[in-house]
């Protein structure tokens, strides 16, 4: 390792682990070690970490939920970041753009470290509809925003209002959905930027109906994917106009 990471990372708060095996952080349960794994708790420490990495030309890898990832036996050089703390918070703001009486919609402000599936369940329990498709998708909201995650029921592009992004300059910018380049399993974010959160739109629904749709989607997943083994869920991209696999 050509960097003295224990010394360089002293200004960064949060838990730091050096020569950390990454298999436990991957849904495939394979992979070598990271030179450094930093569990970042808030945006200020992430800014500090980003600045150090850029100043010393150290690769910075955002781990997410580790569910769409193959880690080589040789591990990952540089700094691997896992978002914790405030990046795992979620806040629902009802009636963000309409009078409170007769409110049927809400904005969801969630950190990039939130579990996408848990977020869908949390909203369902409050009778908010829109993320039924996301239930059962492994991984975090941040990773899902990068790949525009989805299922046969829909994808994030249908509910995203904006993304909060940490730019290479150290400034956090809110980018509206129409400027994110969201497409089938892809997006276009500024170079060297990090997704730190997102704003989503949901609407009031019937809890039983929402949870029924989620159960149906999860049952389909159980029929078609080896969930009893280390896996990454569906790893196929559909060709234009058809599907890569069928029930």
Coordinates of C-alpha atoms in Angstrom, one line a residue:
X1 CA 0.0 0.0 0.0
X2 CA 1.6 3.3 -1.1
X3 CA -0.5 5.5 1.2
X4 CA -0.2 5.9 4.9
X5 CA -3.9 5.7 5.3
X6 CA -4.1 5.4 9.1
X7 CA -2.3 8.8 9.3
X8 CA -4.1 10.4 6.4
X9 CA -7.5 9.4 7.7
X10 CA -7.1 10.7 11.2
X11 CA -9.2 13.8 10.6
X12 CA -12.2 11.7 9.4
X13 CA -14.7 10.6 12.1
X14 CA -16.5 7.3 12.1
X15 CA -15.2 3.7 12.3
X16 CA -12.1 3.0 10.3
X17 CA -10.8 -0.5 9.5
X18 CA -7.6 -1.2 7.7
X19 CA -6.8 -4.3 5.6
X20 CA -10.5 -5.2 6.1
X21 CA -11.9 -8.4 4.4
X22 CA -14.9 -7.4 2.4
X23 CA -16.7 -10.7 1.9
X24 CA -19.1 -10.0 4.7
X25 CA -20.0 -6.7 3.0
X26 CA -21.0 -8.4 -0.3
X27 CA -24.2 -10.4 -0.9
X28 CA -22.1 -13.0 -2.8
X29 CA -20.0 -13.3 0.4
X30 CA -16.7 -13.3 -1.6
X31 CA -13.8 -10.9 -2.1
X32 CA -10.5 -9.8 -0.7
X33 CA -9.6 -6.9 1.6
X34 CA -9.9 -3.1 1.3
X35 CA -6.8 -1.0 2.1
X36 CA -9.2 1.0 4.3
X37 CA -12.9 0.7 5.0
X38 CA -14.5 3.8 6.5
X39 CA -18.1 3.7 7.9
X40 CA -19.0 7.4 7.4
X41 CA -21.7 8.8 9.7
X42 CA -22.5 12.2 8.2
X43 CA -22.0 14.5 5.3
X44 CA -19.2 16.6 6.9
X45 CA -17.0 13.6 7.4
X46 CA -17.7 12.4 3.9
X47 CA -16.6 15.8 2.6
X48 CA -13.4 15.5 4.6
X49 CA -12.8 12.0 3.3
X50 CA -13.4 13.0 -0.3
X51 CA -11.0 16.0 0.0
X52 CA -8.3 13.7 1.4
X53 CA -8.8 11.2 -1.4
X54 CA -8.6 13.8 -4.1
X55 CA -5.6 15.6 -2.6
X56 CA -3.6 12.4 -2.5
X57 CA -4.9 10.7 -5.6
X58 CA -6.4 7.8 -3.6
X59 CA -9.2 5.8 -5.2
X60 CA -12.5 6.2 -3.4
X61 CA -15.0 3.4 -3.8
X62 CA -18.6 3.8 -2.5
X63 CA -19.7 0.3 -1.4
X64 CA -23.5 0.8 -1.1
X65 CA -25.2 -2.4 0.0
X66 CA -22.7 -4.7 -1.8
X67 CA -25.5 -6.5 -3.6
X68 CA -24.6 -5.6 -7.2
X69 CA -20.9 -6.3 -6.8
X70 CA -18.2 -8.9 -7.4
X71 CA -15.1 -8.2 -5.3
X72 CA -12.0 -9.8 -6.6
X73 CA -9.8 -12.0 -4.4
X74 CA -7.1 -9.2 -4.6
X75 CA -9.5 -6.8 -2.9
X76 CA -10.0 -3.1 -3.5
X77 CA -7.1 -0.6 -3.4
X78 CA -7.6 2.8 -1.7
X79 CA -10.6 3.7 0.4
X80 CA -13.9 1.9 0.5
X81 CA -16.8 3.9 2.0
X82 CA -19.9 2.5 3.6
X83 CA -22.6 5.1 4.5
X84 CA -24.0 4.9 8.0
X85 CA -25.5 7.3 10.6
X86 CA -27.5 10.2 9.0
X87 CA -27.2 8.6 5.6
X88 CA -29.7 5.9 6.8
X89 CA -32.4 8.4 7.9
X90 CA -35.7 8.9 6.1
X91 CA -38.3 11.7 6.5
X92 CA -41.8 11.8 5.0
X93 CA -43.2 15.3 4.3
X94 CA -46.9 15.1 3.5
X95 CA -48.6 17.8 1.4
X96 CA -45.3 19.3 0.2
X97 CA -47.0 21.0 -2.7
X98 CA -50.7 21.1 -1.9
X99 CA -53.0 22.4 0.9
X100 CA -53.1 20.1 3.9
X101 CA -56.8 19.4 3.6
X102 CA -57.3 16.6 1.2
X103 CA -53.6 15.8 1.2
X104 CA -52.9 12.8 -1.0
X105 CA -49.2 13.1 -1.8
X106 CA -45.9 13.4 0.0
X107 CA -42.2 13.9 -0.5
X108 CA -39.8 11.3 0.9
X109 CA -36.3 12.7 1.9
X110 CA -34.0 9.7 2.4
X111 CA -30.3 9.2 2.8
X112 CA -28.2 7.2 0.3
X113 CA -27.5 4.6 3.0
X114 CA -31.1 3.6 3.5
X115 CA -32.0 0.0 2.6
X116 CA -34.3 0.3 -0.4
X117 CA -36.5 -2.6 0.6
X118 CA -36.9 -1.3 4.2
X119 CA -37.8 2.1 2.9
X120 CA -40.5 0.5 0.8
X121 CA -41.8 -1.4 3.8
X122 CA -41.7 1.7 6.0
X123 CA -43.8 3.7 3.5
X124 CA -46.3 0.9 3.1
X125 CA -46.9 0.8 6.8
X126 CA -47.8 4.4 6.6
X127 CA -50.1 3.8 3.6
X128 CA -47.8 5.6 1.1
X129 CA -47.8 4.1 -2.3
X130 CA -45.1 4.3 -5.1
X131 CA -42.3 2.1 -4.0
X132 CA -44.0 -1.3 -4.1
X133 CA -41.7 -2.3 -6.9
X134 CA -38.7 -1.7 -4.6
X135 CA -39.6 -4.2 -2.0
X136 CA -37.2 -7.1 -2.0
X137 CA -34.5 -5.3 -4.1
X138 CA -31.3 -5.8 -2.2
X139 CA -29.0 -2.8 -1.6
X140 CA -29.2 0.9 -0.7
X141 CA -31.0 3.9 -2.1
X142 CA -27.7 5.4 -3.2
X143 CA -26.7 2.4 -5.3
X144 CA -30.3 2.1 -6.7
X145 CA -30.1 5.8 -7.8
X146 CA -26.9 5.1 -9.7
X147 CA -28.4 2.1 -11.7
X148 CA -32.0 3.3 -11.7
X149 CA -33.0 0.0 -10.0
X150 CA -36.3 -1.6 -10.7
X151 CA -38.4 -4.7 -11.3
X152 CA -41.1 -5.7 -13.7
X153 CA -43.4 -3.4 -11.7
X154 CA -41.4 -0.2 -12.2
X155 CA -38.2 1.7 -11.4
X156 CA -36.9 4.6 -9.5
X157 CA -37.2 7.1 -12.4
X158 CA -40.9 7.0 -11.9
X159 CA -40.7 8.4 -8.4
X160 CA -37.5 10.4 -8.2
X161 CA -37.9 14.2 -7.8
X162 CA -34.2 15.0 -7.3
X163 CA -30.9 13.6 -6.1
X164 CA -28.6 15.2 -3.5
X165 CA -25.1 14.8 -4.8
X166 CA -21.7 15.6 -3.3
X167 CA -19.6 17.1 -6.1
X168 CA -15.8 16.8 -6.5
X169 CA -15.7 20.5 -5.4
X170 CA -17.0 19.6 -2.0
X171 CA -20.4 21.2 -2.6
X172 CA -23.7 19.4 -2.2
X173 CA -26.0 20.1 -5.1
X174 CA -29.6 19.0 -5.6
X175 CA -30.1 17.8 -9.2
X176 CA -33.6 17.4 -10.5
X177 CA -34.6 14.1 -12.0
X178 CA -34.8 15.3 -15.5
X179 CA -31.0 16.1 -15.4
X180 CA -29.9 12.7 -14.0
X181 CA -30.0 10.9 -17.3
X182 CA -32.1 8.1 -15.7
X183 CA -32.6 5.2 -18.2
X184 CA -33.0 1.5 -18.1
X185 CA -30.4 0.4 -15.4
X186 CA -28.3 3.5 -15.9
X187 CA -27.9 7.2 -15.2
X188 CA -25.5 10.2 -15.8
X189 CA -24.1 11.9 -12.8
X190 CA -21.3 14.5 -12.7
X191 CA -17.8 13.0 -12.7
X192 CA -16.4 12.0 -9.4
X193 CA -19.7 12.9 -7.6
X194 CA -21.3 10.9 -4.8
X195 CA -25.0 10.4 -4.3
X196 CA -25.8 11.2 -0.7
X197 CA -29.6 11.3 -0.8
X198 CA -32.7 11.5 -2.8
X199 CA -36.2 13.1 -2.8
X200 CA -39.0 10.8 -3.9
X201 CA -42.7 11.3 -4.6
X202 CA -45.4 9.0 -3.1
X203 CA -49.1 9.1 -2.9
X204 CA -51.7 8.0 -0.3
X205 CA -53.0 4.5 -0.9
X206 CA -54.6 1.6 0.8
X207 CA -52.2 -0.3 3.1
X208 CA -53.7 -3.7 2.4
X209 CA -53.4 -3.1 -1.4
X210 CA -49.9 -1.8 -1.2
X211 CA -48.7 -4.7 1.0
X212 CA -50.5 -7.3 -1.2
X213 CA -48.6 -6.0 -4.3
X214 CA -45.3 -6.2 -2.3
X215 CA -46.0 -9.8 -1.2
X216 CA -46.8 -10.8 -4.8
X217 CA -43.6 -9.2 -6.1
X218 CA -41.6 -10.9 -3.3
X219 CA -43.2 -14.3 -4.0
X220 CA -42.2 -14.0 -7.7
X221 CA -38.7 -13.2 -6.6
X222 CA -38.6 -16.3 -4.4
X223 CA -39.8 -18.4 -7.4
X224 CA -37.2 -17.1 -9.8
X225 CA -34.1 -16.4 -7.7
X226 CA -31.9 -18.5 -5.4
X227 CA -32.5 -16.4 -2.3
X228 CA -31.4 -19.3 0.0
X229 CA -27.8 -18.9 -1.4
X230 CA -25.4 -16.0 -1.5
X231 CA -26.6 -14.1 -4.5
X232 CA -27.1 -10.6 -6.1
X233 CA -30.8 -11.0 -7.1
X234 CA -31.5 -10.7 -10.8
X235 CA -28.3 -10.0 -12.7
X236 CA -29.8 -9.9 -16.2
X237 CA -30.5 -6.8 -18.3
X238 CA -33.4 -7.2 -20.6
X239 CA -32.7 -6.8 -24.3
X240 CA -34.8 -4.1 -26.0
X241 CA -38.4 -5.2 -26.5
X242 CA -38.2 -8.5 -24.6
X243 CA -37.1 -10.1 -21.3
X244 CA -33.9 -12.0 -20.5
X245 CA -35.8 -14.6 -18.5
X246 CA -39.4 -15.8 -18.0
X247 CA -41.3 -17.5 -15.2

